[in-house]
Short mmCIF file of C-alpha atoms in Angstrom, two decimals:
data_model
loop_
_atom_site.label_atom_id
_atom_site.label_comp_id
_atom_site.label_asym_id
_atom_site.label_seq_id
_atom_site.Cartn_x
_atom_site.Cartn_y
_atom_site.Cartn_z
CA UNK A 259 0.00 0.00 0.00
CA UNK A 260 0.86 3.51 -1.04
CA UNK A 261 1.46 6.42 1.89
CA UNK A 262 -1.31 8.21 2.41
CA UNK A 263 -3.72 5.67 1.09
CA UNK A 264 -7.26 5.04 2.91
CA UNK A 265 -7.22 1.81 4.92
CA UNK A 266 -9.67 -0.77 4.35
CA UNK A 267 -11.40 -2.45 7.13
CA UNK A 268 -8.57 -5.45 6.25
CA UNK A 269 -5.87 -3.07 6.16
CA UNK A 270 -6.47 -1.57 9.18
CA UNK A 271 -6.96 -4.39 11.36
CA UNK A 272 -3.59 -5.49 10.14
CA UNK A 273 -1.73 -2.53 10.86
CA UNK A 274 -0.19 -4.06 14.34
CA UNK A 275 0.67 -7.23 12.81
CA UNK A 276 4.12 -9.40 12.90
CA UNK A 277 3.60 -12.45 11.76
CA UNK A 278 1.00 -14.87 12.93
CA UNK A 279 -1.58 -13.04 15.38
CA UNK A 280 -1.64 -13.24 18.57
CA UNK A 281 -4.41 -11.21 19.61
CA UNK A 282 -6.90 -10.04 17.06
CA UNK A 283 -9.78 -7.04 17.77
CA UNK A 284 -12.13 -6.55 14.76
CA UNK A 285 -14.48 -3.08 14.92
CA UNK A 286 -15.01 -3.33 18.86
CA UNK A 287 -17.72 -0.93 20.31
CA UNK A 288 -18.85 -0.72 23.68
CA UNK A 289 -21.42 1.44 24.43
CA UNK A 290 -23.00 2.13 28.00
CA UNK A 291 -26.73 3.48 28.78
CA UNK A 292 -26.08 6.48 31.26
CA UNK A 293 -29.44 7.36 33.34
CA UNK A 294 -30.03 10.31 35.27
CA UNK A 295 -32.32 10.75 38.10
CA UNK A 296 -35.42 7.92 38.61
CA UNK A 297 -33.45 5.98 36.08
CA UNK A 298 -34.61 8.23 33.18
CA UNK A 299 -32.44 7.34 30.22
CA UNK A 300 -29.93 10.33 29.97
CA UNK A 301 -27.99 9.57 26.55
CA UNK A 302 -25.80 6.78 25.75
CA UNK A 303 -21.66 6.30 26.88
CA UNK A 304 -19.40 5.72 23.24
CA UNK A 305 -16.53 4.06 25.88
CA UNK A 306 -15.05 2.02 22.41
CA UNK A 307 -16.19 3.41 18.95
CA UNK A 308 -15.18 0.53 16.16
CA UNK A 309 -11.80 -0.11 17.27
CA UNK A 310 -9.64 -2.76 15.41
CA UNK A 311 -5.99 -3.87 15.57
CA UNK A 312 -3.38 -6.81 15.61
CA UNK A 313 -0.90 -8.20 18.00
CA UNK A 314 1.88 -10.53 17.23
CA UNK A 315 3.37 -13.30 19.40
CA UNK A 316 6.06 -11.98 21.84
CA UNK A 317 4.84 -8.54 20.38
CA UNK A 318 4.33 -5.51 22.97
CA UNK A 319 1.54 -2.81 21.62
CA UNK A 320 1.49 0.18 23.61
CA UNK A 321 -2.32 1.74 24.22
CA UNK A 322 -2.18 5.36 25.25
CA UNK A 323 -4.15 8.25 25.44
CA UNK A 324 -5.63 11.28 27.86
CA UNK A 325 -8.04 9.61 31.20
CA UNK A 326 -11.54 9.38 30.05
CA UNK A 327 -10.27 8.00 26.28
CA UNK A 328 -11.07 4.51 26.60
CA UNK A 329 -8.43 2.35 27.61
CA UNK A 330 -9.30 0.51 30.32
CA UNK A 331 -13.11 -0.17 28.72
CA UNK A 332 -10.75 -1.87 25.76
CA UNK A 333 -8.72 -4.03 27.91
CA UNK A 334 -12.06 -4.84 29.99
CA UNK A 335 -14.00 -5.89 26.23
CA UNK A 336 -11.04 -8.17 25.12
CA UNK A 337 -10.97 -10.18 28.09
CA UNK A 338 -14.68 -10.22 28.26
CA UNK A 339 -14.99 -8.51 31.74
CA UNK A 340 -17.89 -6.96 29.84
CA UNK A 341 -19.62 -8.15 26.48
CA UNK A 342 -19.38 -6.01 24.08
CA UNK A 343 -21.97 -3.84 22.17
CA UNK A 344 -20.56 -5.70 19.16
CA UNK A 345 -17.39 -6.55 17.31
CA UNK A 346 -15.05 -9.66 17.36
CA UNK A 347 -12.06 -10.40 19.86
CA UNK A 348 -9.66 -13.75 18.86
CA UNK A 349 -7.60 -14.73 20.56
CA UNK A 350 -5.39 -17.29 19.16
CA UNK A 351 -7.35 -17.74 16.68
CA UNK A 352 -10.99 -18.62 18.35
CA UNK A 353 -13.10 -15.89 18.92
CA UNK A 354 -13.91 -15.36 22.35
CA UNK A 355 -16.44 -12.82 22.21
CA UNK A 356 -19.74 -14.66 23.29
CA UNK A 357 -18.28 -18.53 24.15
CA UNK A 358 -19.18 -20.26 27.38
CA UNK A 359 -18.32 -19.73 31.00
CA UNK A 360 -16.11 -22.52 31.03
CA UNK A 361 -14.56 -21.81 27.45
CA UNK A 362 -14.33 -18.32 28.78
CA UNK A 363 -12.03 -19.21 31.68
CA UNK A 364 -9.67 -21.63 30.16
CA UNK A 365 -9.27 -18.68 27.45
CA UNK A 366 -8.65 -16.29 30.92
CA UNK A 367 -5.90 -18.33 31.82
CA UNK A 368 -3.70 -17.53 28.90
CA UNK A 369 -4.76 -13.92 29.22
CA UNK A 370 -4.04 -12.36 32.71
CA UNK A 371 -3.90 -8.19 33.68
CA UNK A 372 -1.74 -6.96 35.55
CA UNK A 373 -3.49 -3.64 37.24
CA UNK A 374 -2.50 -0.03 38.46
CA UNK A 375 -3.02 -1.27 42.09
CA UNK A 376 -1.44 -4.07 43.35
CA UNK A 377 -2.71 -3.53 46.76
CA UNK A 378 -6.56 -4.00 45.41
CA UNK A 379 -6.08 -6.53 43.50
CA UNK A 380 -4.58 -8.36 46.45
CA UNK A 381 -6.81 -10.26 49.42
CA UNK A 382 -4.82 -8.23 52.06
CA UNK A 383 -5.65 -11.47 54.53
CA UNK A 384 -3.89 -14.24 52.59
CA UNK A 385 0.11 -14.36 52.47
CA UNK A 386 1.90 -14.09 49.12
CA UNK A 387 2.16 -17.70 48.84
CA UNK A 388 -1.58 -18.21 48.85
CA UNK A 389 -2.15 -14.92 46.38
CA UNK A 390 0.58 -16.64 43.87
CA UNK A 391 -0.91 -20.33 44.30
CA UNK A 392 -4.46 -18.78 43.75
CA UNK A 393 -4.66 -19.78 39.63
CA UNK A 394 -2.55 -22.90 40.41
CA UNK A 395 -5.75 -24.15 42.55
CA UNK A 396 -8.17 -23.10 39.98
CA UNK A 397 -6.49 -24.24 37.23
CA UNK A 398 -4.19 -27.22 38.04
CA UNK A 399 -4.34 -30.30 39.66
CA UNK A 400 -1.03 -29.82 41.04
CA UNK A 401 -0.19 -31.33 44.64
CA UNK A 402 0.74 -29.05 47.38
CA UNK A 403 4.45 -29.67 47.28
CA UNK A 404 4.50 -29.02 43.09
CA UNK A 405 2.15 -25.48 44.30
CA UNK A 406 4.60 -24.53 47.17
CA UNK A 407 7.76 -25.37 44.47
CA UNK A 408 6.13 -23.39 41.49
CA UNK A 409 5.33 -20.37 44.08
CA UNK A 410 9.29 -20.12 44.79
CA UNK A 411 9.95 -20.60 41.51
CA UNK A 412 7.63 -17.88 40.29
CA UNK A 413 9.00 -15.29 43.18
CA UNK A 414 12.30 -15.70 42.88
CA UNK A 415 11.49 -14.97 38.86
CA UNK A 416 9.96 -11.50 39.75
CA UNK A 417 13.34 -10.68 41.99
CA UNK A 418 11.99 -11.89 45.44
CA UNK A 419 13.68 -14.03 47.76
CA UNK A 420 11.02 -16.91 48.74
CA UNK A 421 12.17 -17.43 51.93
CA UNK A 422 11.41 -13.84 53.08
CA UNK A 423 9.01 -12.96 51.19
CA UNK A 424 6.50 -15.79 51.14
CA UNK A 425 4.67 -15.77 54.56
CA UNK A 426 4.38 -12.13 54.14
CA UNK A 427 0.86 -10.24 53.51
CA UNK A 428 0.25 -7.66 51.42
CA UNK A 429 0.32 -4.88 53.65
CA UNK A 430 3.69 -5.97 54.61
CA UNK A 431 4.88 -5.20 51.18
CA UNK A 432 5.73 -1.93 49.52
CA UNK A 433 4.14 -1.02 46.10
CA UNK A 434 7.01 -2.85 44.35
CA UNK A 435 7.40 -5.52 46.28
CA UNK A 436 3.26 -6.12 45.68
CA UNK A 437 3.68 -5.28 42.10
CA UNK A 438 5.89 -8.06 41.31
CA UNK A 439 3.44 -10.79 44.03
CA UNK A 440 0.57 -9.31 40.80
CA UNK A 441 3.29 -9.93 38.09
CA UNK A 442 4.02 -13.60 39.93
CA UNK A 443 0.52 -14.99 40.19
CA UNK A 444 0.22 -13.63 36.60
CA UNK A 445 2.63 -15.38 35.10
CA UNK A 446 1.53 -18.91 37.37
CA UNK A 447 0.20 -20.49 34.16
CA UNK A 448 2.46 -19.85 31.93
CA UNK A 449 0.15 -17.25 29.58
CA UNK A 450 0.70 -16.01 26.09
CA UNK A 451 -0.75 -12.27 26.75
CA UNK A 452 -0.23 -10.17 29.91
CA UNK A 453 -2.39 -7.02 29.59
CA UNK A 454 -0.90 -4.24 31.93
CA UNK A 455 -3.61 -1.90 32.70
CA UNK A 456 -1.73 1.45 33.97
CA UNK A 457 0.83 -1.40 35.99
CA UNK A 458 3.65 1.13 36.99
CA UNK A 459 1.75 4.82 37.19
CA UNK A 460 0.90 4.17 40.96
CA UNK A 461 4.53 3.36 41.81
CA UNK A 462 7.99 6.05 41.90
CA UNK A 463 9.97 6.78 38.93
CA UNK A 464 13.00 4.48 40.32
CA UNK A 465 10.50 1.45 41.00
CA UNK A 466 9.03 1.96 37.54
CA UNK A 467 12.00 1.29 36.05
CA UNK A 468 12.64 -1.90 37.74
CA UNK A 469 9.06 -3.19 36.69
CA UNK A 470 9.81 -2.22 33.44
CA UNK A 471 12.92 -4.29 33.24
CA UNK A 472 11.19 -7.11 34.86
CA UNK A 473 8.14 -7.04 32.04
CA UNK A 474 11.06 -6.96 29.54
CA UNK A 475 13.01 -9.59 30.81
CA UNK A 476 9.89 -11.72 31.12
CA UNK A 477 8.84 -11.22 27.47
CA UNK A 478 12.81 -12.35 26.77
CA UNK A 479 12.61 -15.24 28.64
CA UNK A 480 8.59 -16.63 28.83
CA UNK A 481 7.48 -15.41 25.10
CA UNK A 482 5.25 -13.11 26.41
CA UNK A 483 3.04 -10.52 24.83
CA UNK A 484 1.84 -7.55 26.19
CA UNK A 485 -1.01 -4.96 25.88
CA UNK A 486 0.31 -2.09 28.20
CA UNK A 487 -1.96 0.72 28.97
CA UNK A 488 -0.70 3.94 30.29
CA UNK A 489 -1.28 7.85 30.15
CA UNK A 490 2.87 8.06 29.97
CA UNK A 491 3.56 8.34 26.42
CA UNK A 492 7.79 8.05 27.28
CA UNK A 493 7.26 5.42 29.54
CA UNK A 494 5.73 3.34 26.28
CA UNK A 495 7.94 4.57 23.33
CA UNK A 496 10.63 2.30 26.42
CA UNK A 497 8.66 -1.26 26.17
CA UNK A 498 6.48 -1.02 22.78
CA UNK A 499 6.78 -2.24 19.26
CA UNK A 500 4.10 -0.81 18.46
CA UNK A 501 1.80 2.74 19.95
CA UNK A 502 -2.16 2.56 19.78
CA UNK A 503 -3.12 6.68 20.50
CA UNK A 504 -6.88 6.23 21.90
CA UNK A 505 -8.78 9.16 21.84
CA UNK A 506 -12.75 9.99 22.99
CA UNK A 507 -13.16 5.75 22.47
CA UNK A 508 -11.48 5.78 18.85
CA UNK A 509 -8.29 5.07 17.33
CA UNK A 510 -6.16 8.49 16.37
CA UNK A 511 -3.10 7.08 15.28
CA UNK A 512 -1.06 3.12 15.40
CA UNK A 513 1.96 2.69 14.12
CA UNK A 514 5.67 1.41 15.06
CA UNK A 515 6.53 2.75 18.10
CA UNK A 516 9.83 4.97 16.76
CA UNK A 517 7.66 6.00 13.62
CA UNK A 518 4.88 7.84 16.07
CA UNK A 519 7.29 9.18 18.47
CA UNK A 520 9.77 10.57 15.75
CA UNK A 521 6.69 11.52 13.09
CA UNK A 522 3.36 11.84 14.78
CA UNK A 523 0.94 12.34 11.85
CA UNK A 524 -2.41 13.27 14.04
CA UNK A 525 -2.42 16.52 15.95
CA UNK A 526 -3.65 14.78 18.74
CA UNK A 527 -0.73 12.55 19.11
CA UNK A 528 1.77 15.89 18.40
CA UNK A 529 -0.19 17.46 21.24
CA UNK A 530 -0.07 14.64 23.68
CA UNK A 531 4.15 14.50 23.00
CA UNK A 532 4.57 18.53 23.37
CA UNK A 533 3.19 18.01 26.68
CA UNK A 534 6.53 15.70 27.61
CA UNK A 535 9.29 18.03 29.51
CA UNK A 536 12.31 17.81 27.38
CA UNK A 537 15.56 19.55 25.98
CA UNK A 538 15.54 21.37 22.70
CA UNK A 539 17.55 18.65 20.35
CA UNK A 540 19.31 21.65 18.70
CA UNK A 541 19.64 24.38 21.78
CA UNK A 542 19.99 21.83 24.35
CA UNK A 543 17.42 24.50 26.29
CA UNK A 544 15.03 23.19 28.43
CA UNK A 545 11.99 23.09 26.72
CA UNK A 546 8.74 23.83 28.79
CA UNK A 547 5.94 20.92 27.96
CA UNK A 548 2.83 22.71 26.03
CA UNK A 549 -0.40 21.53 27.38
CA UNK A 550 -3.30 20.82 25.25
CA UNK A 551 -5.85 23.19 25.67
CA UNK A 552 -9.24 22.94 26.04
CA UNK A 553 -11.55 20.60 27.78
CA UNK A 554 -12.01 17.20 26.04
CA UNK A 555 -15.69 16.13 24.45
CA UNK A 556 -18.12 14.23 26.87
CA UNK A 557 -18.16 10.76 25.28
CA UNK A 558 -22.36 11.00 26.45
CA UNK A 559 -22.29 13.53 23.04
CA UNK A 560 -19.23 13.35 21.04
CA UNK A 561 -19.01 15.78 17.94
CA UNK A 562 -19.65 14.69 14.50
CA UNK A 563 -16.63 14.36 12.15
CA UNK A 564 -13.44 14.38 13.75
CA UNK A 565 -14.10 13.54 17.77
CA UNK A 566 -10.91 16.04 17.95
CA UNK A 567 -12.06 19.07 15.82
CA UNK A 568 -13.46 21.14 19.05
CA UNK A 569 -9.31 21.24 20.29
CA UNK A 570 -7.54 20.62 16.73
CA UNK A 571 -5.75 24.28 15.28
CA UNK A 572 -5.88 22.12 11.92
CA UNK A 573 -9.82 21.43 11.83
CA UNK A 574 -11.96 22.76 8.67
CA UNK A 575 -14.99 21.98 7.79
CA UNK A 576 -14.81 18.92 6.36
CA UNK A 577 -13.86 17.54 9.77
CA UNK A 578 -16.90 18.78 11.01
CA UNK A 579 -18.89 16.76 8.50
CA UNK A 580 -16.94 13.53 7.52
CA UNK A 581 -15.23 11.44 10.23
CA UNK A 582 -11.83 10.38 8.91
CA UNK A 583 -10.62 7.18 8.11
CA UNK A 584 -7.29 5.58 9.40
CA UNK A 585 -5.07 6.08 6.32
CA UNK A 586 -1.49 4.96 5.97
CA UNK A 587 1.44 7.69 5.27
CA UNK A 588 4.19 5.45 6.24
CA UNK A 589 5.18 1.79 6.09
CA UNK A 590 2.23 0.24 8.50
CA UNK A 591 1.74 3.84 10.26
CA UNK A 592 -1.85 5.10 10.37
CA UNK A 593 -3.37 8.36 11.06
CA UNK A 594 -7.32 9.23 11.23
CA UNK A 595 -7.03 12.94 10.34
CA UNK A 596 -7.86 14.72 7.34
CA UNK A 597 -5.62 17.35 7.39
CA UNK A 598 -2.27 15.16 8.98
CA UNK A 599 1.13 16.40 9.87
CA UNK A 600 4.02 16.56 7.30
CA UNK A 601 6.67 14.00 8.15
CA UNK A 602 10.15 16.04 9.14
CA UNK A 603 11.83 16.84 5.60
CA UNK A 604 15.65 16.44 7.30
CA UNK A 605 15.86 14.23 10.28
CA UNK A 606 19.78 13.69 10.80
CA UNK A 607 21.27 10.61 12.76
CA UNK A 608 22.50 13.11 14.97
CA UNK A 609 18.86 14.93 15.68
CA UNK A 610 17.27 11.81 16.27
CA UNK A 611 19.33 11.05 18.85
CA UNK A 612 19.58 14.11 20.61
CA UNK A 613 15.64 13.95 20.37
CA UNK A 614 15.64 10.37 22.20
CA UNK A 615 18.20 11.25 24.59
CA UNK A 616 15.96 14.43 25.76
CA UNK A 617 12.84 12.56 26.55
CA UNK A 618 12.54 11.45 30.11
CA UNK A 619 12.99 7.79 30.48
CA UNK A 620 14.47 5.26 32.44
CA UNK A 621 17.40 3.04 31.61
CA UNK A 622 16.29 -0.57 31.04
CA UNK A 623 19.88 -1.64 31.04
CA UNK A 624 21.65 -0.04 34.01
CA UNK A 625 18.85 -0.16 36.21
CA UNK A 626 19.42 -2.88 38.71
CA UNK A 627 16.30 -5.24 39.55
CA UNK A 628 15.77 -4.87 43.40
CA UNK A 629 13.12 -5.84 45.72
CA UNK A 630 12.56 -2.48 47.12
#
């Protein structure tokens, strides 16, 4: 395919692809019936607005976007938390959208999530060996001594020592240290997809780091894949192949990771990286993040056309009264914008890498892997 030419519904399903899929989401929609006072209908929720993509085996795609967009509703559809209005969801190559409770579960146990909380996603009564044994029970008919083995295993795979760590409860833990129990009992059976839903936003720029390296050393060494959802657009352009940019429930922009980050082709997605603290590649100044102004669309009555006209300095007319279609401008990069960004006409070795080095991020080499 040409740049700049209009993706088909084929096309831009495709556009996260490597290889065999994974993880495929065909024109998702989830739509919720808000109700006012006396339960008089007040207007209808468009969470997920015909949302489709592909994810490859040991593939990370990175999901971000402003609170309020529609992230977490996604990761809630694909693992069937919540039906969805309509749309498809396979995973490995069954759809799972609609299939039996018990279907349903053994299909749950090669997808786990990994949340923002670990504290509320852990029983704060049980100790960390009974929270990491928890899917062996449910899903194994493993003895006691094979549990108690795998749970040491499993620890001392997300850097903590069994011995001190496994008679402890939650509350004894700090956010790390309960991060990586969540990460463990994740990982218990073995899945092919881990979906992190915001996993390292509630912890401190140091401990992020050290979760990231864990998820990466994880996907090196298990096979995983990874949806990871965050707000933190240089904490993703770190772990992701691949960038999803959600906005008002629809898809803005998907592309290769360094191909968004380098040439953002929707407005939105240039707005969303101006707000990132940086240096000037070329002054080395400090250069003051730009917020986006303006308050975002309620999703109860989104505007016609473009859902990001009412903030976009580029919006005419015609985004007013068509919305616009993902259309490729780049080898599998994507933009759903009628009037797109030029691609940088001179982007030297040099730039680029002064450009990298001045977004915040954290080292996923030098960073040690502690149990702090």
């Amino acid at each position: 395919m040409s740049a700049a030419q209009t993706a088909t519904p084929e096309t831009a399903i495709a556009v996260a692809q490597h290889g065999d899929a994974l993880l495929s989401v065909r024109h998702l929609v989830q739509e919720y019936v808000s109700r006012g006072p006396g339960g008089v209908k007040a207007g209808v929720v468009h969470a997920v607005s015909d949302i489709s993509f592909e994810l490859g085996v040991g593939q990370t795609l990175g999901i971000v976007g402003e609170t309020g967009s529609g992230k977490s509703t996604l990761a809630r559809a694909i693992i069937q938390v919540e039906k969805p209005k309509s749309g498809d969801v396979y995973f490995q190559g069954r759809n799972i959208v609609g299939i039996g409770k018990r279907d349903l579960r053994r299909a749950h146990a090669q997808i786990q999530m990994v949340y923002q909380d670990p504290f509320g996603s852990l029983n704060p009564r049980w100790r960390v060996e009974d929270v990491v044994a928890e899917p062996l029970l449910g899903h194994t008919s493993m003895s006691r001594q094979a549990r108690r083995a795998r749970v040491r295993e499993l620890l001392d795979l997300v850097g903590l020592e069994p011995d001190v760590y496994l008679r402890r409860r939650p509350l004894e833990l700090s956010g790390g240290q309960a991060q990586r129990v969540a990460i463990a009992r994740a990982i218990a059976l073995n899945p092919a997809l881990i979906i992190c839903d915001e996993a390292i936003s509630s912890l401190d720029v140091l401990i992020q780091a050290q979760v990231l390296n864990l998820f990466e050393k994880l996907r090196s060494e298990l096979g995983l894949s990874y949806l990871f959802i965050a707000h933190d657009l240089a904490t993703v352009r770190q772990i992701s192949d691949q960038v999803a940019v959600m906005h008002l429930g629809q898809l803005a922009e998907i592309g290769p990771a360094e191909s968004v980050y380098r040439a953002p082709r929707h407005p939105y997605t240039k707005a969303l990286l101006d707000s990132i603290p940086g240096l000037d590649p070329e002054t080395g100044i400090a250069r003051r993040p730009v917020p986006l102004t303006g308050e975002p669309p309620s999703p109860l009555a989104p505007p016609s056309g473009c859902r990001f006209r009412t903030r976009c300095p580029r919006a005419q007319e015609l985004c007013a009264a068509e919305t616009p279609a993902l259309t490729e401008h780049d080898p599998g990069h994507f933009a759903a914008c009628h009037f797109p960004l030029e691609a940088p006409v001179v982007a030297s070795e040099d730039a680029l890498r002064a450009s990298i080095r001045s977004t915040p991020q954290t080292d996923t080499v030098a960073t040690p892997v502690t149990t702090r």
